[in-house]
CSV table of C-alpha atoms in Angstrom, one decimal:
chain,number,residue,atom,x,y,z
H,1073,UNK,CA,0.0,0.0,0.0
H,1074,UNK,CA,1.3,3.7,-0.7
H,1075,UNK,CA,2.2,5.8,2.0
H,1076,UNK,CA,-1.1,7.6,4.3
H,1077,UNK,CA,-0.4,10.5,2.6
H,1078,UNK,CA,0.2,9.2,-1.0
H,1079,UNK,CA,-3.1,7.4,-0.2
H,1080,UNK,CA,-5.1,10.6,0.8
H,1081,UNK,CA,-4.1,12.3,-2.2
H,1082,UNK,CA,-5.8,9.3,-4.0
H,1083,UNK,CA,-8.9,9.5,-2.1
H,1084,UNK,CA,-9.4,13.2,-3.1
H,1085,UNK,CA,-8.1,12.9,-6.4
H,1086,UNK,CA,-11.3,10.0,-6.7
H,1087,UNK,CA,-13.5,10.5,-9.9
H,1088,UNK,CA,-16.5,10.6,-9.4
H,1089,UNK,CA,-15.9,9.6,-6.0
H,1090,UNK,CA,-14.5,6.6,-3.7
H,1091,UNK,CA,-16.3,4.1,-2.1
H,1092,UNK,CA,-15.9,3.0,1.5
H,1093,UNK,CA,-18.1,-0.2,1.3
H,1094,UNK,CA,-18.5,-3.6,3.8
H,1095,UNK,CA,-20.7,-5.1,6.3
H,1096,UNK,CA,-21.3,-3.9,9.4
H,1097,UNK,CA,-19.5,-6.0,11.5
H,1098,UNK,CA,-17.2,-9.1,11.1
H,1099,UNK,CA,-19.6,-12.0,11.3
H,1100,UNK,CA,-16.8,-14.8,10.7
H,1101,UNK,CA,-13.6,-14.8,8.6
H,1102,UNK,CA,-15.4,-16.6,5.7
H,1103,UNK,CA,-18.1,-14.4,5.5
H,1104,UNK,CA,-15.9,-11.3,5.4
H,1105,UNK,CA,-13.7,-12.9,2.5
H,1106,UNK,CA,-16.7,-13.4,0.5
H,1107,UNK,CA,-17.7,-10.1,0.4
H,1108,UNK,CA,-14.3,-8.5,0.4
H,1109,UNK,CA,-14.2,-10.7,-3.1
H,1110,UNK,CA,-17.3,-10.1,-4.5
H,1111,UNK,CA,-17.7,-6.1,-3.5
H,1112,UNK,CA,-14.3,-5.8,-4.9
H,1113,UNK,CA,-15.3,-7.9,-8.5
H,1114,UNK,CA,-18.3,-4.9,-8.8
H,1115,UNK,CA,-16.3,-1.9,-8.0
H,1116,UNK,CA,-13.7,-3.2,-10.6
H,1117,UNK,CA,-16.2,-3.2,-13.0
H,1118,UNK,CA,-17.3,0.1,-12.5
H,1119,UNK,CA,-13.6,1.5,-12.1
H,1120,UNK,CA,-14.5,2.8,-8.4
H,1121,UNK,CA,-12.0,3.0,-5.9
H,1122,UNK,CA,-13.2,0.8,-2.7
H,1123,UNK,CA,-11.8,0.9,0.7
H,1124,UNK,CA,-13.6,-2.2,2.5
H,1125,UNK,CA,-15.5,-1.7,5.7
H,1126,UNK,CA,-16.1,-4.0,8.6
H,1127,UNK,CA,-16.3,-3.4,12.5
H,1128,UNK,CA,-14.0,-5.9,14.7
H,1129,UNK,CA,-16.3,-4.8,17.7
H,1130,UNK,CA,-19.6,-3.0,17.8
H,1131,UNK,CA,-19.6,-1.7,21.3
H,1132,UNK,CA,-22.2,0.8,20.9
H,1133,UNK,CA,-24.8,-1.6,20.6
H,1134,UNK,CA,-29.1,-0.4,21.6
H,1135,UNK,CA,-28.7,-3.8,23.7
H,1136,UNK,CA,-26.6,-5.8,26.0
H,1137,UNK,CA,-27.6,-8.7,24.1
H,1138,UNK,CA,-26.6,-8.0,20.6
H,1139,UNK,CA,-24.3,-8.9,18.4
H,1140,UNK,CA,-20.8,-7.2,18.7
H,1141,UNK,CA,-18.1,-9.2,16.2
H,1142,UNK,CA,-14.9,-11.2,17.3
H,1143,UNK,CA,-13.3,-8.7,19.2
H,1144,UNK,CA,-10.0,-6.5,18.5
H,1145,UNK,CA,-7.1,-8.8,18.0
H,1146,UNK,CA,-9.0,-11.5,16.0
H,1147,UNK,CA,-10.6,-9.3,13.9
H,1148,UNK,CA,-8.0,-7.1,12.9
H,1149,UNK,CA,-6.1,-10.9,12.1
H,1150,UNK,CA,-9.3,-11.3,9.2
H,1151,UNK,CA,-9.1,-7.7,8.7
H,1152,UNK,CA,-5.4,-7.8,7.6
H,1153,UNK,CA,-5.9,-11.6,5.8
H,1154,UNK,CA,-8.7,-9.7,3.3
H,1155,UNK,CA,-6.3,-6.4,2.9
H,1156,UNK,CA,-3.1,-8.8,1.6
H,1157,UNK,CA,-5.4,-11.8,-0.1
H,1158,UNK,CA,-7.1,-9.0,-2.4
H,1159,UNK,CA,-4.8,-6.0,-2.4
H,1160,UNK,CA,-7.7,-3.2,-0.7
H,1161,UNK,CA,-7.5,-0.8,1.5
H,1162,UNK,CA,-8.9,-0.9,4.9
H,1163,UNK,CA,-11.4,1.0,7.2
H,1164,UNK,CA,-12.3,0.0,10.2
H,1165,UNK,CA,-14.0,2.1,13.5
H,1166,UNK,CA,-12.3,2.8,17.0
H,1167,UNK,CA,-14.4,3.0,20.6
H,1168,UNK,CA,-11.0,3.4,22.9
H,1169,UNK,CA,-7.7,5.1,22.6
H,1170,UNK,CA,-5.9,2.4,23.7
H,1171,UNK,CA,-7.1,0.5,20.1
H,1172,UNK,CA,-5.8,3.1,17.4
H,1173,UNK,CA,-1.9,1.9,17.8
H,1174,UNK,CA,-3.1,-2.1,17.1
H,1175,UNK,CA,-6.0,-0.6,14.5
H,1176,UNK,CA,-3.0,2.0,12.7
H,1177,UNK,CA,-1.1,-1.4,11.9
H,1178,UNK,CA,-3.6,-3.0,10.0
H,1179,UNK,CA,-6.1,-0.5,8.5
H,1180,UNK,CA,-5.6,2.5,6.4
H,1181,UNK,CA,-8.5,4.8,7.4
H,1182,UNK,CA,-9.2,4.6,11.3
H,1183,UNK,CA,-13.1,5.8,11.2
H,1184,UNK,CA,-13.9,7.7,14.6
H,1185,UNK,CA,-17.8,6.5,15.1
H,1186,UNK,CA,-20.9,9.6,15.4
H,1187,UNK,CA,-21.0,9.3,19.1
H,1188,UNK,CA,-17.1,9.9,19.6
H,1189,UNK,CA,-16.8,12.9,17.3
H,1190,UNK,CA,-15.6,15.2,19.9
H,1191,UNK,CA,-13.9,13.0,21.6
H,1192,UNK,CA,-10.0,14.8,22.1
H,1193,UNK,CA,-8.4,12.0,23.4
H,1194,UNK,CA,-9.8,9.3,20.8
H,1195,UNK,CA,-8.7,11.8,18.0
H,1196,UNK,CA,-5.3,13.1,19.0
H,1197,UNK,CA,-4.3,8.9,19.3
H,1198,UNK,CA,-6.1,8.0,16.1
H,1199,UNK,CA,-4.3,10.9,14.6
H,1200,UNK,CA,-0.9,9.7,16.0
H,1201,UNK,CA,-1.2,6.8,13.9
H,1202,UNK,CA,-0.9,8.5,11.0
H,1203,UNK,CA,-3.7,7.2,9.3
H,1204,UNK,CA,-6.3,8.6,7.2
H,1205,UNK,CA,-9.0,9.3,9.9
H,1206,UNK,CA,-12.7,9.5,8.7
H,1207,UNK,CA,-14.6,11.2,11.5
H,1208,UNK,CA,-18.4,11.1,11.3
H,1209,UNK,CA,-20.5,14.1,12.5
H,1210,UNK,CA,-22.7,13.1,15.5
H,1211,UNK,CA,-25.9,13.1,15.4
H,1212,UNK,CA,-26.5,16.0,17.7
H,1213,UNK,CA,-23.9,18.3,15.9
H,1214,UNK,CA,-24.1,21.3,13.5
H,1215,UNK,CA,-21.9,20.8,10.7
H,1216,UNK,CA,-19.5,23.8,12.3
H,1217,UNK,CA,-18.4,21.4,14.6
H,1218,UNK,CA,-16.9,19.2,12.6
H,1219,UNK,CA,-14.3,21.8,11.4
H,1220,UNK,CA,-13.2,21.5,15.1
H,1221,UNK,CA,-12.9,18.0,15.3
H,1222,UNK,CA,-11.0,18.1,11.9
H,1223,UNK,CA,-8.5,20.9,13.4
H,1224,UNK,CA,-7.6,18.3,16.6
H,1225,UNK,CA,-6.2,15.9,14.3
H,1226,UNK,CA,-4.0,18.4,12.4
H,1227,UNK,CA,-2.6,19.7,15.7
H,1228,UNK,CA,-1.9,16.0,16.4
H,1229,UNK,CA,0.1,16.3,13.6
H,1230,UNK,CA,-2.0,14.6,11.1
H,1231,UNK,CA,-3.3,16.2,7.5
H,1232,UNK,CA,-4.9,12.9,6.9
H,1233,UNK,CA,-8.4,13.8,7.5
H,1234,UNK,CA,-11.9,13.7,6.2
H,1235,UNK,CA,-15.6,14.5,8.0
H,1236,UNK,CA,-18.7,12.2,7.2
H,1237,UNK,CA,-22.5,13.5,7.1
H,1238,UNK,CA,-24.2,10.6,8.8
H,1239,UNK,CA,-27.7,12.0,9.5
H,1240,UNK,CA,-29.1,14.1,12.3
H,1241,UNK,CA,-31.4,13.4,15.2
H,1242,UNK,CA,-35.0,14.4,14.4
H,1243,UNK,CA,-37.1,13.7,17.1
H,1244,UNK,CA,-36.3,11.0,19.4
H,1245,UNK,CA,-36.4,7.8,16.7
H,1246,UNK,CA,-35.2,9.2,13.5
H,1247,UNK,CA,-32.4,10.9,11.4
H,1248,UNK,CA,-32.6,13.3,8.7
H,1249,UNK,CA,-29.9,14.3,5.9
H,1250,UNK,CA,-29.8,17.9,5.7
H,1251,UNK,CA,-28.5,18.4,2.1
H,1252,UNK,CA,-26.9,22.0,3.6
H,1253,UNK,CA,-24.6,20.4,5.9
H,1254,UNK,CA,-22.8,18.5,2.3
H,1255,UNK,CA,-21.9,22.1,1.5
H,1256,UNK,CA,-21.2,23.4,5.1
H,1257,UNK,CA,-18.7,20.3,5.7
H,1258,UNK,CA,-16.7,21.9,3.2
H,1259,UNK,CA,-16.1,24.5,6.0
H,1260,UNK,CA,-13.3,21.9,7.6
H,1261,UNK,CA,-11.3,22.1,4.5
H,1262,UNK,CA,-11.0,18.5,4.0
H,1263,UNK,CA,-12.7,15.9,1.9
H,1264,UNK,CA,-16.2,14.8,2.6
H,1265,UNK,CA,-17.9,11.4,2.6
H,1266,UNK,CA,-22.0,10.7,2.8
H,1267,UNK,CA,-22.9,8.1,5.2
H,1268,UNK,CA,-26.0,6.7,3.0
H,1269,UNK,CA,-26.9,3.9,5.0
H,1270,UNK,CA,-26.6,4.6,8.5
H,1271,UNK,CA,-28.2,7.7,7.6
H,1272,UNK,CA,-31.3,6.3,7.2
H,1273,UNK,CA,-31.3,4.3,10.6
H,1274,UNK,CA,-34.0,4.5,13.1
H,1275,UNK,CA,-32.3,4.4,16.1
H,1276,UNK,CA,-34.3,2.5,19.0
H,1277,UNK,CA,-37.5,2.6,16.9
H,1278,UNK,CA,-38.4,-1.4,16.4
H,1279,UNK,CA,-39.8,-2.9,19.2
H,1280,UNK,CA,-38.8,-6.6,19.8
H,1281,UNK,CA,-40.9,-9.2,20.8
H,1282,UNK,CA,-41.1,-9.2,24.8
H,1283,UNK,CA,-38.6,-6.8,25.9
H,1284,UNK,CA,-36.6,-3.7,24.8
H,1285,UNK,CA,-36.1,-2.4,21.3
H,1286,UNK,CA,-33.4,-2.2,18.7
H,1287,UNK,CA,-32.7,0.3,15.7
H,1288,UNK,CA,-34.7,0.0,12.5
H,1289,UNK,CA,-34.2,1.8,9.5
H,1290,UNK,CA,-35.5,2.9,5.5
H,1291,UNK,CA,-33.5,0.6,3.9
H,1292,UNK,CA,-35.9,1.9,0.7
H,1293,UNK,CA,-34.8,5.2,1.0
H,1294,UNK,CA,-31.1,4.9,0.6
H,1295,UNK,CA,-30.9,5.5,-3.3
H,1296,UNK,CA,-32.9,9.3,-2.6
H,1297,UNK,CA,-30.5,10.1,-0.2
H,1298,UNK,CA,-27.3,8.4,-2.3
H,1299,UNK,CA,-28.6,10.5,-5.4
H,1300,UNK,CA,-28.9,13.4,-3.7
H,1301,UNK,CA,-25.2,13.4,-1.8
H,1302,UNK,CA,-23.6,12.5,-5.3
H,1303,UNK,CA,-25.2,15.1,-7.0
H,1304,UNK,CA,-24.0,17.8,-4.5
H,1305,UNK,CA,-20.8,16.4,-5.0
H,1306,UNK,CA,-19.2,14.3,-1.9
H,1307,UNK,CA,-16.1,12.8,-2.4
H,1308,UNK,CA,-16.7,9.8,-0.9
H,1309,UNK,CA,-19.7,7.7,-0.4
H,1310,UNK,CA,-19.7,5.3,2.6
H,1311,UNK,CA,-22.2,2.2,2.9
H,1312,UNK,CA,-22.7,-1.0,4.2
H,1313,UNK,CA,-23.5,-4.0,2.0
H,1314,UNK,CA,-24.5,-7.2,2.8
H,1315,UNK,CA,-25.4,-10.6,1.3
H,1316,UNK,CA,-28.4,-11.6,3.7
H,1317,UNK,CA,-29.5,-8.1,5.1
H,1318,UNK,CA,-32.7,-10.0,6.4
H,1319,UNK,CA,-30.3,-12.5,8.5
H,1320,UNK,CA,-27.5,-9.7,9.5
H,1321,UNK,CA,-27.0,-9.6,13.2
H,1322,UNK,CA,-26.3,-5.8,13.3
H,1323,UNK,CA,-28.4,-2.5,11.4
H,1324,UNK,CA,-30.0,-5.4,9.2
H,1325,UNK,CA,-32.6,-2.9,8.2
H,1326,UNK,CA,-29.5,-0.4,7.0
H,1327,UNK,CA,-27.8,-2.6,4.9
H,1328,UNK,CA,-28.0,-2.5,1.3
H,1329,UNK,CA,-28.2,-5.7,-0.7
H,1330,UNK,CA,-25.1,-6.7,-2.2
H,1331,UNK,CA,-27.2,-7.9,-5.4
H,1332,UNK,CA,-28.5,-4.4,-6.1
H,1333,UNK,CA,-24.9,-2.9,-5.3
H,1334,UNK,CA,-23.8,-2.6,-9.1
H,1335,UNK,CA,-27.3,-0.6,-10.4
H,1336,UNK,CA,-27.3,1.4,-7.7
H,1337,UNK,CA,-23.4,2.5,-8.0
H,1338,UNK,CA,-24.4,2.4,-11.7
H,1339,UNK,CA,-26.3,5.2,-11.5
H,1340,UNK,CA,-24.9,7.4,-8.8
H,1341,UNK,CA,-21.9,7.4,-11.1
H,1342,UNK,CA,-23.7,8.5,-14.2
H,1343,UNK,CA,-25.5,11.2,-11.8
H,1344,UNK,CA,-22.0,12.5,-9.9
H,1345,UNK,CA,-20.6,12.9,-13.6
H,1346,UNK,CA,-23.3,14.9,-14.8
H,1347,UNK,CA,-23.7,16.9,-12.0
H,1348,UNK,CA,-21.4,20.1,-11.3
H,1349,UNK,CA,-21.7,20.2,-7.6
H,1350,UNK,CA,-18.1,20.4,-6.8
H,1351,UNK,CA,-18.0,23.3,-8.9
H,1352,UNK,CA,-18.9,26.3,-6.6
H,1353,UNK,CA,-21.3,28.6,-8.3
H,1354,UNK,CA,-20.8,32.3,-8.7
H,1355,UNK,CA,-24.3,34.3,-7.7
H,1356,UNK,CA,-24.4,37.5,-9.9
H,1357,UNK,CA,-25.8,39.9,-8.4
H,1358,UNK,CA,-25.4,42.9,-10.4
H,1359,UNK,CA,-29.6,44.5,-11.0
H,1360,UNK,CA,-30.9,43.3,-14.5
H,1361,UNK,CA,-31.8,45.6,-16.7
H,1362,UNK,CA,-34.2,45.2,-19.6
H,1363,UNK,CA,-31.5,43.6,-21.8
H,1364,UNK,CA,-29.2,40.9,-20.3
């Protein structure tokens, strides 16, 4: 793999734009190769660059009970077997300082998760690393604040940095995508990537049968909100994929089918490259007379 900054310069030199796909969570080795493999045949189809996703350890989880994935050593062990055994680039999330050293060995973008955005200490050791650090906006953030969370990593001494619009709480049980906040971003002088599945999460909003509740989602709404981020003009798209959304043990509902991955990347490309929303427009405002 190049160097993190060699790498960077890859990510925002993307066209139309990168992709930052996986499932949620590592389920087992086999099923991780699998998808590594067969995300990995699609995006080389479609001449996309693809940084695979998967989660060693879900810790935020609605219940004690769920699902969580194999834990930090083993999973970064899978982790690193799909990143040599088909030559991709890694992203994977961090809950705990203590995990960014072990992470920074393996992957090549350390993802800081919604609900840790402001966390200093998290970000200054993720940003030690070196690593390409992918911080997502919180759900309870303005866009401004993100510019912040950006600025601790440089001062860690990291450049390696890009913000991700991941929805924002509207009402206690659902998320919104403001389209403004794709342009505010911008504001932290870095690249921007659209969370479109998570996005569309509703957190705590399915009741389970007896006791307690876990996070649904719009899994049917993911290609409005994908359309509209890659027409304003993200650099990166982020989402998670997965072969049996209706048996995944995490965000099931969020997951978008790995057999309608390839139409659906199809025509986001088609719409990023006819779209001109990373060109900033000039607003004239000189008065009109009656000729003009």
């Amino acid at each position: 793999m190049a160097s993190s900054s060699a790498f960077f310069s890859e990510l925002k030199a993307a066209d139309p734009f990168f992709l930052m796909a996986g499932p949620n969570v590592i389920e087992s080795e086999e099923h991780i190769m699998k998808m590594a493999r067969q995300i990995k045949s699609v995006t080389n189809q479609l001449g996309l660059k693809l940084i695979f996703k998967s989660s060693f350890d879900k810790a935020n989880r609605t219940s004690a009970q769920s699902f969580r994935g194999p834990g930090l050593e083993e999973g970064l062990k899978i982790l690193e077997k799909v990143k040599t055994t088909f030559d991709l680039p890694i992203v994977t999330d961090v809950h705990e300082p203590y995990q960014c050293e072990a992470v920074g060995k393996v992957a090549d973008v350390i993802q800081i998760p919604a609900f840790l955005c402001r966390q200093t200490d998290l970000l200054v050791a993720a940003a030690k690393t070196g690593k390409v650090i992918n911080i997502k906006k919180g759900q309870f953030c303005a866009s401004s604040v993100m510019a912040n969370s950006a600025e601790k990593v440089r001062l860690a001494g990291n450049p390696n940095v890009m913000v991700c619009e991941r929805g924002t709480m509207f009402g206690y049980n659902d998320l919104i995508v403001d389209p403004r906040n794709l342009e505010w971003l911008r504001e932290a002088n870095c690249p921007v990537v659209a969370d479109i599945t998570h996005s569309l999460q509703q957190p705590a909003g399915r009741k389970l049968d007896g006791v307690g509740v876990a996070s649904g989602g719009l899994r049917d709404m993911i290609p409005c909100i994908a359309r509209t981020c890659v027409a304003i003009g993200v650099d990166g798209i982020f989402m998670e994929v997965h072969d049996n959304p209706l048996k995944a043990p995490v965000d099931g509902p969020t997951q978008w089918p790995l057999r309608n991955l390839e139409p659906l990347l199809e025509e986001l490309i088609a719409i990023a490259k006819a779209s001109k929303g990373k060109e900033k427009m000039d607003i004239d405002l000189t008065p009109v007379d009656e000729d003009f």
